[in-house]
mmCIF file of C-alpha atoms and ligand atoms in Angstrom:
data_model
loop_
_atom_site.group_PDB
_atom_site.id
_atom_site.type_symbol
_atom_site.label_atom_id
_atom_site.label_comp_id
_atom_site.label_asym_id
_atom_site.label_seq_id
_atom_site.Cartn_x
_atom_site.Cartn_y
_atom_site.Cartn_z
ATOM 1 C CA MET A 1 92.080 122.165 135.889
ATOM 2 C CA ASP A 2 94.741 123.815 138.217
ATOM 3 C CA PRO A 3 98.055 123.231 136.865
ATOM 4 C CA LEU A 4 99.155 122.125 140.640
ATOM 5 C CA ASP A 5 96.283 119.524 140.604
ATOM 6 C CA ILE A 6 97.669 118.211 137.074
ATOM 7 C CA ILE A 7 101.234 117.705 138.653
ATOM 8 C CA LEU A 8 99.842 116.286 141.757
ATOM 9 C CA HIS A 9 97.798 113.642 139.829
ATOM 10 C CA LYS A 10 100.381 112.644 137.365
ATOM 11 C CA ASN A 11 99.350 108.955 137.415
ATOM 12 C CA LYS A 12 96.088 109.984 135.797
ATOM 13 C CA ILE A 13 97.856 111.464 132.764
ATOM 14 C CA VAL A 14 97.568 109.203 129.735
ATOM 15 C CA PRO A 15 98.640 109.646 126.237
ATOM 16 C CA LEU A 16 95.709 109.158 123.726
ATOM 17 C CA TYR A 17 96.584 108.302 120.037
ATOM 18 C CA GLN A 18 95.173 110.426 117.223
ATOM 19 C CA PRO A 19 95.297 108.358 113.983
ATOM 20 C CA ILE A 20 97.271 110.026 111.331
ATOM 21 C CA ILE A 21 96.048 108.763 107.583
ATOM 22 C CA SER A 22 98.313 108.865 104.497
ATOM 23 C CA CYS A 23 96.592 109.994 101.498
ATOM 24 C CA ASP A 24 98.509 107.688 99.070
ATOM 25 C CA GLU A 25 97.343 104.548 101.022
ATOM 26 C CA HIS A 26 94.298 105.697 102.874
ATOM 27 C CA THR A 27 95.619 103.741 105.567
ATOM 28 C CA VAL A 28 96.543 104.839 109.223
ATOM 29 C CA VAL A 29 100.450 105.105 108.896
ATOM 30 C CA GLY A 30 100.961 106.985 112.398
ATOM 31 C CA TYR A 31 99.763 108.532 115.577
ATOM 32 C CA GLU A 32 99.920 111.945 117.171
ATOM 33 C CA VAL A 33 100.593 111.638 120.923
ATOM 34 C CA LEU A 34 98.114 113.937 122.786
ATOM 35 C CA GLY A 35 98.264 114.174 126.569
ATOM 36 C CA HIS A 36 95.018 113.872 128.495
ATOM 37 C CA VAL A 37 94.159 113.363 132.122
ATOM 38 C CA GLU A 38 91.484 110.629 133.185
ATOM 39 C CA THR A 39 88.734 112.245 135.402
ATOM 40 C CA GLU A 40 85.285 111.024 136.533
ATOM 41 C CA GLN A 41 83.775 113.027 133.656
ATOM 42 C CA GLY A 42 86.039 111.207 131.200
ATOM 43 C CA PHE A 43 89.332 112.201 129.447
ATOM 44 C CA ILE A 44 90.079 116.033 129.238
ATOM 45 C CA SER A 45 93.047 117.324 127.068
ATOM 46 C CA LEU A 46 95.882 118.821 128.346
ATOM 47 C CA GLY A 47 95.945 121.247 125.410
ATOM 48 C CA SER A 48 95.174 124.358 127.884
ATOM 49 C CA PHE A 49 97.798 123.508 130.267
ATOM 50 C CA PHE A 50 100.522 123.279 127.767
ATOM 51 C CA ARG A 51 99.481 126.449 126.134
ATOM 52 C CA ASP A 52 99.155 128.429 129.282
ATOM 53 C CA MET A 53 102.076 130.652 129.411
ATOM 54 C CA SER A 54 101.814 131.174 133.382
ATOM 55 C CA VAL A 55 102.373 127.564 134.026
ATOM 56 C CA PRO A 56 106.265 127.094 134.657
ATOM 57 C CA ALA A 57 108.263 125.266 132.141
ATOM 58 C CA GLU A 58 109.589 122.597 134.937
ATOM 59 C CA TYR A 59 105.680 121.481 135.340
ATOM 60 C CA LYS A 60 105.084 121.193 131.472
ATOM 61 C CA TRP A 61 108.423 119.585 130.910
ATOM 62 C CA GLU A 62 107.761 116.945 133.821
ATOM 63 C CA VAL A 63 104.268 116.414 132.267
ATOM 64 C CA ASP A 64 105.777 115.860 128.697
ATOM 65 C CA GLU A 65 108.586 113.374 129.972
ATOM 66 C CA TRP A 66 105.759 111.445 131.466
ATOM 67 C CA ILE A 67 103.669 111.257 128.361
ATOM 68 C CA HIS A 68 106.512 110.678 126.182
ATOM 69 C CA ASP A 69 107.744 107.797 128.466
ATOM 70 C CA GLN A 70 104.434 105.937 128.092
ATOM 71 C CA ALA A 71 104.031 106.482 124.449
ATOM 72 C CA LEU A 72 107.528 105.334 123.857
ATOM 73 C CA SER A 73 107.043 102.272 126.084
ATOM 74 C CA TYR A 74 103.724 101.515 124.550
ATOM 75 C CA TYR A 75 105.374 101.913 120.851
ATOM 76 C CA LEU A 76 108.364 99.226 122.107
ATOM 77 C CA SER A 77 105.414 96.886 123.104
ATOM 78 C CA GLU A 78 103.556 96.734 119.845
ATOM 79 C CA GLU A 79 104.964 95.031 116.751
ATOM 80 C CA LYS A 80 103.904 97.596 113.949
ATOM 81 C CA GLU A 81 106.223 100.499 113.409
ATOM 82 C CA PRO A 82 103.996 103.496 112.639
ATOM 83 C CA PHE A 83 105.187 107.137 112.490
ATOM 84 C CA LEU A 84 105.018 108.700 116.263
ATOM 85 C CA PHE A 85 104.379 112.383 116.220
ATOM 86 C CA LEU A 86 105.138 114.028 119.724
ATOM 87 C CA ASN A 87 104.324 117.622 120.637
ATOM 88 C CA VAL A 88 107.190 119.347 122.025
ATOM 89 C CA ASP A 89 107.342 122.939 123.305
ATOM 90 C CA ALA A 90 110.183 124.901 121.806
ATOM 91 C CA ASN A 91 109.702 127.370 124.932
ATOM 92 C CA VAL A 92 110.138 124.875 127.324
ATOM 93 C CA LEU A 93 113.116 122.991 125.842
ATOM 94 C CA ASP A 94 114.886 126.299 125.408
ATOM 95 C CA GLU A 95 114.180 127.672 128.678
ATOM 96 C CA LEU A 96 115.383 124.504 130.536
ATOM 97 C CA ASN A 97 118.055 123.930 128.020
ATOM 98 C CA ALA A 98 116.779 120.417 127.819
ATOM 99 C CA HIS A 99 117.318 119.357 124.326
ATOM 100 C CA GLU A 100 120.202 117.274 125.022
ATOM 101 C CA THR A 101 118.653 115.393 127.807
ATOM 102 C CA PHE A 102 115.719 114.998 125.491
ATOM 103 C CA LEU A 103 117.796 113.586 122.782
ATOM 104 C CA THR A 104 119.623 111.220 125.269
ATOM 105 C CA LYS A 105 116.402 109.713 126.283
ATOM 106 C CA LEU A 106 115.013 109.159 122.745
ATOM 107 C CA GLN A 107 118.384 107.518 122.083
ATOM 108 C CA ARG A 108 118.016 105.244 125.003
ATOM 109 C CA TYR A 109 114.578 104.136 123.440
ATOM 110 C CA GLU A 110 116.142 103.609 120.014
ATOM 111 C CA ASN A 111 118.708 101.259 121.873
ATOM 112 C CA GLN A 112 115.683 99.138 122.943
ATOM 113 C CA GLY A 113 114.306 98.880 119.446
ATOM 114 C CA PHE A 114 112.648 102.108 118.861
ATOM 115 C CA PRO A 115 112.947 103.296 115.024
ATOM 116 C CA MET A 116 114.248 107.146 115.468
ATOM 117 C CA ASN A 117 113.113 107.698 111.619
ATOM 118 C CA LYS A 118 109.541 107.063 112.573
ATOM 119 C CA LEU A 119 109.678 109.924 114.998
ATOM 120 C CA VAL A 120 108.226 113.229 114.129
ATOM 121 C CA LEU A 121 108.643 116.068 116.698
ATOM 122 C CA GLU A 122 105.998 118.939 116.338
ATOM 123 C CA PHE A 123 107.015 122.463 117.028
ATOM 124 C CA ARG A 124 104.710 125.470 117.326
ATOM 125 C CA GLU A 125 106.279 128.498 115.725
ATOM 126 C CA HIS A 126 103.662 131.115 116.141
ATOM 127 C CA ASP A 127 104.091 131.324 120.087
ATOM 128 C CA PHE A 128 107.694 130.753 120.482
ATOM 129 C CA ASN A 129 109.055 133.531 122.720
ATOM 130 C CA GLY A 130 112.541 133.605 121.198
ATOM 131 C CA ASP A 131 113.816 134.592 117.776
ATOM 132 C CA ILE A 132 113.464 132.463 114.745
ATOM 133 C CA GLU A 133 117.180 131.615 114.728
ATOM 134 C CA SER A 134 117.197 130.101 117.868
ATOM 135 C CA LEU A 135 113.868 127.901 117.181
ATOM 136 C CA SER A 136 115.650 127.130 113.800
ATOM 137 C CA HIS A 137 118.628 125.688 115.701
ATOM 138 C CA LEU A 138 116.573 123.740 118.047
ATOM 139 C CA MET A 139 114.760 122.056 115.078
ATOM 140 C CA LYS A 140 117.988 121.451 113.229
ATOM 141 C CA PHE A 141 119.567 119.854 116.294
ATOM 142 C CA PHE A 142 116.762 117.011 116.256
ATOM 143 C CA ALA A 143 116.940 116.787 112.350
ATOM 144 C CA THR A 144 120.657 116.664 112.233
ATOM 145 C CA ASN A 145 120.219 113.671 114.723
ATOM 146 C CA GLY A 146 117.803 111.979 112.008
ATOM 147 C CA ILE A 147 114.546 112.809 113.668
ATOM 148 C CA GLN A 148 111.827 114.662 111.683
ATOM 149 C CA VAL A 149 110.577 117.888 112.440
ATOM 150 C CA ALA A 150 107.134 119.513 112.076
ATOM 151 C CA VAL A 151 105.795 123.029 112.143
ATOM 152 C CA ASP A 152 102.603 122.828 113.705
ATOM 153 C CA ASP A 153 99.342 124.893 113.786
ATOM 154 C CA LEU A 154 99.977 126.687 110.506
ATOM 155 C CA GLY A 155 96.854 128.591 109.063
ATOM 156 C CA LYS A 156 95.149 129.522 112.049
ATOM 157 C CA PHE A 157 97.718 131.837 113.361
ATOM 158 C CA GLY A 158 98.768 133.252 109.796
ATOM 159 C CA SER A 159 102.436 132.244 108.718
ATOM 160 C CA ASP A 160 105.113 134.119 107.616
ATOM 161 C CA LEU A 161 106.710 132.267 104.595
ATOM 162 C CA ASP A 162 110.217 133.530 104.961
ATOM 163 C CA ARG A 163 110.305 132.501 108.635
ATOM 164 C CA LEU A 164 108.870 129.023 107.598
ATOM 165 C CA SER A 165 111.780 128.505 105.111
ATOM 166 C CA LYS A 166 114.428 129.309 107.858
ATOM 167 C CA LEU A 167 112.836 126.418 109.855
ATOM 168 C CA GLU A 168 113.567 123.816 107.230
ATOM 169 C CA PRO A 169 110.761 121.529 108.468
ATOM 170 C CA ASN A 170 110.003 118.115 107.092
ATOM 171 C CA MET A 171 106.471 118.504 107.594
ATOM 172 C CA MET A 172 104.140 121.309 107.992
ATOM 173 C CA LYS A 173 100.685 120.727 109.783
ATOM 174 C CA VAL A 174 97.662 123.032 108.815
ATOM 175 C CA ASP A 175 94.690 123.172 110.898
ATOM 176 C CA LEU A 176 91.390 123.232 109.273
ATOM 177 C CA GLN A 177 89.357 123.295 112.137
ATOM 178 C CA GLY A 178 86.561 125.914 111.944
ATOM 179 C CA ILE A 179 87.009 126.430 108.358
ATOM 180 C CA GLY A 180 83.549 126.719 106.991
ATOM 181 C CA ASN A 181 81.980 126.922 103.318
ATOM 182 C CA HIS A 182 81.593 130.841 102.996
ATOM 183 C CA GLU A 183 83.273 133.606 101.074
ATOM 184 C CA SER A 184 86.304 134.035 103.379
ATOM 185 C CA ALA A 185 86.847 130.101 103.106
ATOM 186 C CA TYR A 186 87.223 130.896 99.521
ATOM 187 C CA ASP A 187 90.038 133.429 100.365
ATOM 188 C CA TYR A 188 91.589 130.946 103.048
ATOM 189 C CA GLN A 189 91.657 128.411 100.092
ATOM 190 C CA ASN A 190 94.017 130.813 98.292
ATOM 191 C CA VAL A 191 96.358 130.914 101.271
ATOM 192 C CA LEU A 192 96.174 127.065 101.341
ATOM 193 C CA GLU A 193 96.922 127.027 97.573
ATOM 194 C CA ALA A 194 100.066 129.115 98.013
ATOM 195 C CA LEU A 195 100.944 126.983 101.168
ATOM 196 C CA ALA A 196 100.788 123.965 98.918
ATOM 197 C CA ILE A 197 103.016 125.321 96.334
ATOM 198 C CA PHE A 198 105.451 126.645 99.048
ATOM 199 C CA SER A 199 105.821 123.253 100.816
ATOM 200 C CA ARG A 200 106.537 121.574 97.521
ATOM 201 C CA LYS A 201 109.177 124.124 96.933
ATOM 202 C CA ILE A 202 110.870 123.460 100.158
ATOM 203 C CA GLY A 203 110.475 119.857 100.213
ATOM 204 C CA ALA A 204 108.345 119.921 103.164
ATOM 205 C CA THR A 205 105.159 117.237 103.353
ATOM 206 C CA LEU A 206 101.783 118.997 104.285
ATOM 207 C CA LEU A 207 99.693 117.309 106.844
ATOM 208 C CA PHE A 208 96.119 118.305 107.125
ATOM 209 C CA LYS A 209 94.606 118.278 110.828
ATOM 210 C CA GLY A 210 91.265 119.272 112.484
ATOM 211 C CA ILE A 211 89.327 117.415 109.421
ATOM 212 C CA GLU A 212 85.800 117.614 110.887
ATOM 213 C CA ASP A 213 83.512 117.114 107.982
ATOM 214 C CA LEU A 214 83.825 116.105 104.000
ATOM 215 C CA HIS A 215 84.227 119.707 103.255
ATOM 216 C CA HIS A 216 87.479 119.501 105.233
ATOM 217 C CA LEU A 217 88.576 116.486 103.585
ATOM 218 C CA HIS A 218 88.043 117.899 100.126
ATOM 219 C CA ILE A 219 90.187 120.703 100.993
ATOM 220 C CA ALA A 220 92.990 118.776 102.223
ATOM 221 C CA TRP A 221 92.718 116.486 99.193
ATOM 222 C CA GLY A 222 92.628 119.467 96.770
ATOM 223 C CA HIS A 223 95.573 121.220 98.354
ATOM 224 C CA GLY A 224 98.413 118.555 98.402
ATOM 225 C CA GLY A 225 97.685 117.065 101.513
ATOM 226 C CA ARG A 226 99.907 113.927 102.251
ATOM 227 C CA PHE A 227 98.745 113.200 105.536
ATOM 228 C CA ILE A 228 95.261 113.716 107.161
ATOM 229 C CA GLU A 229 93.891 113.614 110.668
ATOM 230 C CA GLY A 230 90.774 114.671 112.741
ATOM 231 C CA GLY A 231 87.697 113.504 114.175
ATOM 232 C CA TYR A 232 85.747 113.260 110.941
ATOM 233 C CA LEU A 233 88.238 110.214 110.017
ATOM 234 C CA LEU A 234 89.048 108.640 113.161
ATOM 235 C CA LYS A 235 89.003 110.067 116.969
ATOM 236 C CA PRO A 236 92.031 109.710 119.340
ATOM 237 C CA ASP A 237 91.854 106.692 121.399
ATOM 238 C CA MET A 238 93.777 104.808 124.174
ATOM 239 C CA GLY A 239 95.641 102.518 121.933
ATOM 240 C CA TRP A 240 96.506 101.930 118.462
ATOM 241 C CA THR A 241 93.851 101.112 115.733
ATOM 242 C CA ASP A 242 93.207 98.890 112.823
ATOM 243 C CA THR A 243 95.167 100.283 110.074
ATOM 244 C CA VAL A 244 92.607 99.867 107.283
ATOM 245 C CA ALA A 245 89.825 101.171 109.489
ATOM 246 C CA VAL A 246 88.565 104.072 107.143
ATOM 247 C CA LYS A 247 90.276 102.579 104.063
ATOM 248 C CA SER A 248 87.467 101.696 102.046
ATOM 249 C CA GLU A 249 85.286 104.698 103.076
ATOM 250 C CA LEU A 250 87.933 107.059 102.154
ATOM 251 C CA ASP A 251 88.472 105.208 98.752
ATOM 252 C CA ASP A 252 84.940 105.936 97.968
ATOM 253 C CA LYS A 253 85.247 109.474 98.962
ATOM 254 C CA VAL A 254 88.181 110.153 97.029
ATOM 255 C CA ARG A 255 86.686 108.569 94.061
ATOM 256 C CA SER A 256 83.877 110.686 93.914
ATOM 257 C CA PHE A 257 86.043 113.839 94.483
ATOM 258 C CA ILE A 258 88.061 112.599 91.451
ATOM 259 C CA LEU A 259 84.764 111.997 89.361
ATOM 260 C CA ARG A 260 83.549 115.420 90.124
ATOM 261 C CA GLU A 261 86.715 117.207 89.454
ATOM 262 C CA ASN A 262 87.569 115.167 86.240
ATOM 263 C CA GLY A 263 84.099 116.161 85.028
ATOM 264 C CA ARG A 264 84.696 119.789 85.636
ATOM 265 C CA LEU A 265 88.024 119.886 83.842
ATOM 266 C CA GLN A 266 86.579 117.950 80.953
ATOM 267 C CA GLU A 267 83.922 120.738 80.620
ATOM 268 C CA GLN A 268 86.698 123.398 80.752
ATOM 269 C CA ILE A 269 88.675 121.433 77.947
ATOM 270 C CA ALA A 270 85.523 121.379 75.726
ATOM 271 C CA PHE A 271 84.985 124.918 76.328
ATOM 272 C CA VAL A 272 88.183 125.806 75.377
ATOM 273 C CA LEU A 273 88.330 123.528 72.117
ATOM 274 C CA ASP A 274 85.002 125.211 71.041
ATOM 275 C CA LEU A 275 86.292 128.648 71.640
ATOM 276 C CA ASP A 276 89.570 127.695 69.543
ATOM 277 C CA GLN A 277 87.246 126.704 66.645
ATOM 278 C CA HIS A 278 85.021 129.601 66.945
ATOM 279 C CA LEU A 279 88.128 131.882 66.762
ATOM 280 C CA ALA A 280 90.013 130.064 63.961
ATOM 281 C CA GLN A 281 86.876 130.450 61.777
ATOM 282 C CA LEU A 282 86.404 133.997 62.835
ATOM 283 C CA ALA A 283 89.987 134.606 61.871
ATOM 284 C CA MET A 284 89.589 133.122 58.420
ATOM 285 C CA LYS A 285 86.431 134.955 57.630
ATOM 286 C CA SER A 286 85.704 138.069 59.296
ATOM 287 C CA LEU A 287 88.958 139.351 60.848
ATOM 288 C CA VAL A 288 90.733 139.371 57.474
ATOM 289 C CA LYS A 289 88.573 142.000 56.338
ATOM 290 C CA CYS A 290 89.461 144.328 59.240
ATOM 291 C CA LYS A 291 92.163 146.783 58.630
ATOM 292 C CA THR A 292 93.587 147.279 61.794
ATOM 293 C CA ASP A 293 93.966 145.460 65.134
ATOM 294 C CA ASP A 294 91.715 147.338 67.169
ATOM 295 C CA GLU A 295 88.901 146.409 64.557
ATOM 296 C CA ARG A 296 89.764 142.995 64.941
ATOM 297 C CA VAL A 297 89.900 143.095 68.633
ATOM 298 C CA LYS A 298 86.394 144.753 68.442
ATOM 299 C CA ALA A 299 84.942 142.115 65.991
ATOM 300 C CA ILE A 300 86.160 139.457 68.347
ATOM 301 C CA ALA A 301 84.544 141.260 71.389
ATOM 302 C CA GLU A 302 81.384 141.652 69.453
ATOM 303 C CA GLU A 303 81.493 137.938 68.359
ATOM 304 C CA LEU A 304 82.001 136.740 71.861
ATOM 305 C CA ASN A 305 79.708 139.486 73.513
ATOM 306 C CA GLU A 306 78.055 137.302 76.310
ATOM 307 C CA MET A 307 81.456 135.657 77.372
ATOM 308 C CA ALA A 308 83.971 138.612 77.537
ATOM 309 C CA PHE A 309 83.936 141.869 79.298
ATOM 310 C CA ARG A 310 87.400 143.165 78.321
ATOM 311 C CA VAL A 311 89.494 142.270 75.106
ATOM 312 C CA TYR A 312 92.537 143.437 74.007
ATOM 313 C CA MET A 313 95.653 142.088 71.854
ATOM 314 C CA CYS A 314 99.442 141.556 72.658
ATOM 315 C CA GLU A 315 102.504 140.464 70.769
ATOM 316 C CA ARG A 316 104.939 137.785 72.045
ATOM 317 C CA PHE A 317 107.113 140.119 73.819
ATOM 318 C CA GLY A 318 104.105 141.336 76.006
ATOM 319 C CA TYR A 319 103.672 144.779 74.329
ATOM 320 C CA GLN A 320 99.820 145.436 74.011
ATOM 321 C CA LEU A 321 99.044 146.441 70.435
ATOM 322 C CA THR A 322 95.376 147.690 70.789
ATOM 323 C CA SER A 323 93.278 149.654 73.457
ATOM 324 C CA ASN A 324 91.275 147.631 75.950
ATOM 325 C CA TRP A 325 87.767 147.157 74.541
ATOM 326 C CA ILE A 326 85.359 147.218 77.225
ATOM 327 C CA LYS A 327 81.668 146.000 77.576
ATOM 328 C CA HIS A 328 79.037 148.523 78.584
ATOM 329 C CA GLY A 329 75.802 147.011 79.031
ATOM 330 C CA SER A 330 73.654 149.208 76.891
ATOM 331 C CA THR A 331 76.130 150.914 74.480
ATOM 332 C CA GLY A 332 78.253 148.030 73.407
ATOM 333 C CA TRP A 333 81.982 147.780 73.340
ATOM 334 C CA GLU A 334 83.821 151.130 74.025
ATOM 335 C CA GLU A 335 87.583 151.699 73.598
ATOM 336 C CA GLU A 336 89.823 152.665 76.313
ATOM 337 C CA GLN A 337 92.914 153.777 75.354
ATOM 338 C CA SER A 338 95.255 153.922 78.362
ATOM 339 C CA ALA A 339 96.834 150.338 78.162
ATOM 340 C CA ARG A 340 97.939 150.606 74.618
ATOM 341 C CA GLY A 341 101.682 150.010 74.563
ATOM 342 C CA LYS A 342 102.123 148.655 77.811
ATOM 343 C CA ASN A 343 104.119 145.713 78.446
ATOM 344 C CA TRP A 344 102.705 142.479 80.294
ATOM 345 C CA SER A 345 105.587 140.071 80.218
ATOM 346 C CA TRP A 346 106.270 140.501 83.953
ATOM 347 C CA ARG A 347 102.872 139.066 84.781
ATOM 348 C CA SER A 348 102.573 135.238 86.138
ATOM 349 C CA TYR A 349 102.405 132.786 83.539
ATOM 350 C CA PHE A 350 102.430 135.211 80.669
ATOM 351 C CA LEU A 351 105.778 134.087 78.803
ATOM 352 C CA GLU A 352 104.584 130.374 79.579
ATOM 353 C CA ASN A 353 101.155 130.968 78.239
ATOM 354 C CA VAL A 354 102.563 132.710 74.931
ATOM 355 C CA ALA A 355 105.078 129.758 74.531
ATOM 356 C CA GLN A 356 102.157 127.330 74.709
ATOM 357 C CA MET A 357 100.086 129.386 72.090
ATOM 358 C CA GLU A 358 102.868 129.471 69.774
ATOM 359 C CA GLY A 359 104.103 125.901 70.236
ATOM 360 C CA ARG A 360 100.839 124.036 70.193
ATOM 361 C CA GLN A 361 98.727 126.633 68.348
ATOM 362 C CA VAL A 362 95.770 126.350 70.813
ATOM 363 C CA GLY A 363 93.879 128.734 73.426
ATOM 364 C CA ILE A 364 94.674 128.771 77.043
ATOM 365 C CA LEU A 365 92.219 129.310 79.992
ATOM 366 C CA SER A 366 93.828 131.138 82.891
ATOM 367 C CA ASP A 367 93.171 130.009 86.541
ATOM 368 C CA VAL A 368 90.681 131.916 88.599
ATOM 369 C CA TYR A 369 91.961 135.234 89.991
ATOM 370 C CA ARG A 370 90.695 138.540 91.348
ATOM 371 C CA ASP A 371 90.694 141.281 88.689
ATOM 372 C CA ILE A 372 92.950 144.171 90.144
ATOM 373 C CA HIS A 373 90.486 146.757 88.919
ATOM 374 C CA THR A 374 87.109 145.266 89.761
ATOM 375 C CA ASN A 375 88.187 142.956 92.303
ATOM 376 C CA GLU A 376 85.787 140.252 90.901
ATOM 377 C CA LEU A 377 86.809 136.774 90.514
ATOM 378 C CA ILE A 378 87.544 136.274 86.680
ATOM 379 C CA ARG A 379 89.455 134.001 84.050
ATOM 380 C CA THR A 380 91.481 135.128 80.895
ATOM 381 C CA TYR A 381 91.151 133.054 77.700
ATOM 382 C CA SER A 382 93.851 133.607 75.279
ATOM 383 C CA TYR A 383 94.306 132.782 71.645
ATOM 384 C CA PRO A 384 96.982 132.847 69.206
ATOM 385 C CA LEU A 385 96.047 134.745 65.665
ATOM 386 C CA SER A 386 98.435 134.951 62.899
ATOM 387 C CA HIS A 387 101.358 137.322 62.325
ATOM 388 C CA ASN A 388 102.583 137.203 66.151
ATOM 389 C CA ARG A 389 99.270 138.407 67.513
ATOM 390 C CA PHE A 390 97.523 137.122 70.648
ATOM 391 C CA VAL A 391 94.048 137.969 71.725
ATOM 392 C CA PHE A 392 93.093 138.004 75.334
ATOM 393 C CA LEU A 393 89.566 137.874 76.600
ATOM 394 C CA ASP A 394 88.812 138.543 80.157
ATOM 395 C CA ILE A 395 85.754 136.325 80.700
ATOM 396 C CA ASP A 396 82.691 138.070 82.406
ATOM 397 C CA PRO A 397 81.982 137.357 86.108
ATOM 398 C CA ALA A 398 78.339 136.855 85.177
ATOM 399 C CA PHE A 399 79.185 134.254 82.680
ATOM 400 C CA LEU A 400 81.306 132.513 85.175
ATOM 401 C CA TYR A 401 78.768 132.368 87.904
ATOM 402 C CA GLU A 402 76.386 130.785 85.576
ATOM 403 C CA ARG A 403 78.820 127.957 85.055
ATOM 404 C CA ASP A 404 80.227 126.684 88.119
ATOM 405 C CA TRP A 405 82.397 124.153 86.458
ATOM 406 C CA LEU A 406 84.441 127.171 85.521
ATOM 407 C CA LEU A 407 84.949 128.331 89.085
HETATM 408 CA CA1 CA B 1 100.317 118.844 117.445
#
């Protein structure tokens, strides 16, 4: 639609309410306000109008104010007090220097009973024209006035973690729309995993939007999503909805996720306990006969021939005491000396895992990661032998792929 047409038919513009569901209750706890224009063909989203850089800021602001007023008046007419998510355009606020006016307007509604602590303002960071400091100032202006601020549209456009932490958002919205179930989706899940850890570190809540199927729901649930929204759950509507509209359905789905995940974890725990026992017996019987650490590592490698493809031994300060013993299909295990004497204490989780092995006298299974040399997905199992010796077994990718509960 032509931007001028939109301005001329402002009375046809209405807010639709996209329900936002909390993952700790499975109930609707808020609504994102989405501007739509009513036409003979139905409601048309104003998304492209707001994202069009050629539309003057004055037009956008006029439409924004109109939508905000309708949504805030509607809020005051209802009894419940859900979270209200309003999209604001930082470029527009910045260009028109409208943040004071906007705050004054919000405070006017607050005086009429609108709970300001239920308001969340959504800012897009990736298409902001100014520098990150001015966006940060803008967001902090609202935050210091008791309004929650969210960074919208993470994920799709890539996100610079350093920029994000400068913004100190209360919430980060990650878009899952269009994320499929293929190989690149696996890499995308690593990004989400990092985002989940990062959001926890900076104290921001994660909201996953664009949930369009069960797979998206599973991703959101598995990556620290406190809030979720999307057509698979509830579609935007002209008013608010029943707060328990999807509760029982969500309860069931999450229960099935938990059953599957718990089953997977139990299999992994049994796998580690079994390996621990195997190595404890091996240490008592055959390893005592070996004269050197390399002989011990080779004996372990041969014993666990199917499972491992690379085996070596370190001491508690991280120094590698042996060669790498590497599996070669036909010729058995071969020695590669180059890694001997290297120090691995700098590696993520190394010290923590050694402490766990020492303290609990148990083996440890690492997370799934890509091997730097082969680029294949692997996991490492490590086990404490006596005399400050820790053996590390990199698990053969073929072994992993045959057991999907390990991946
Ligand atoms: Ca939004």
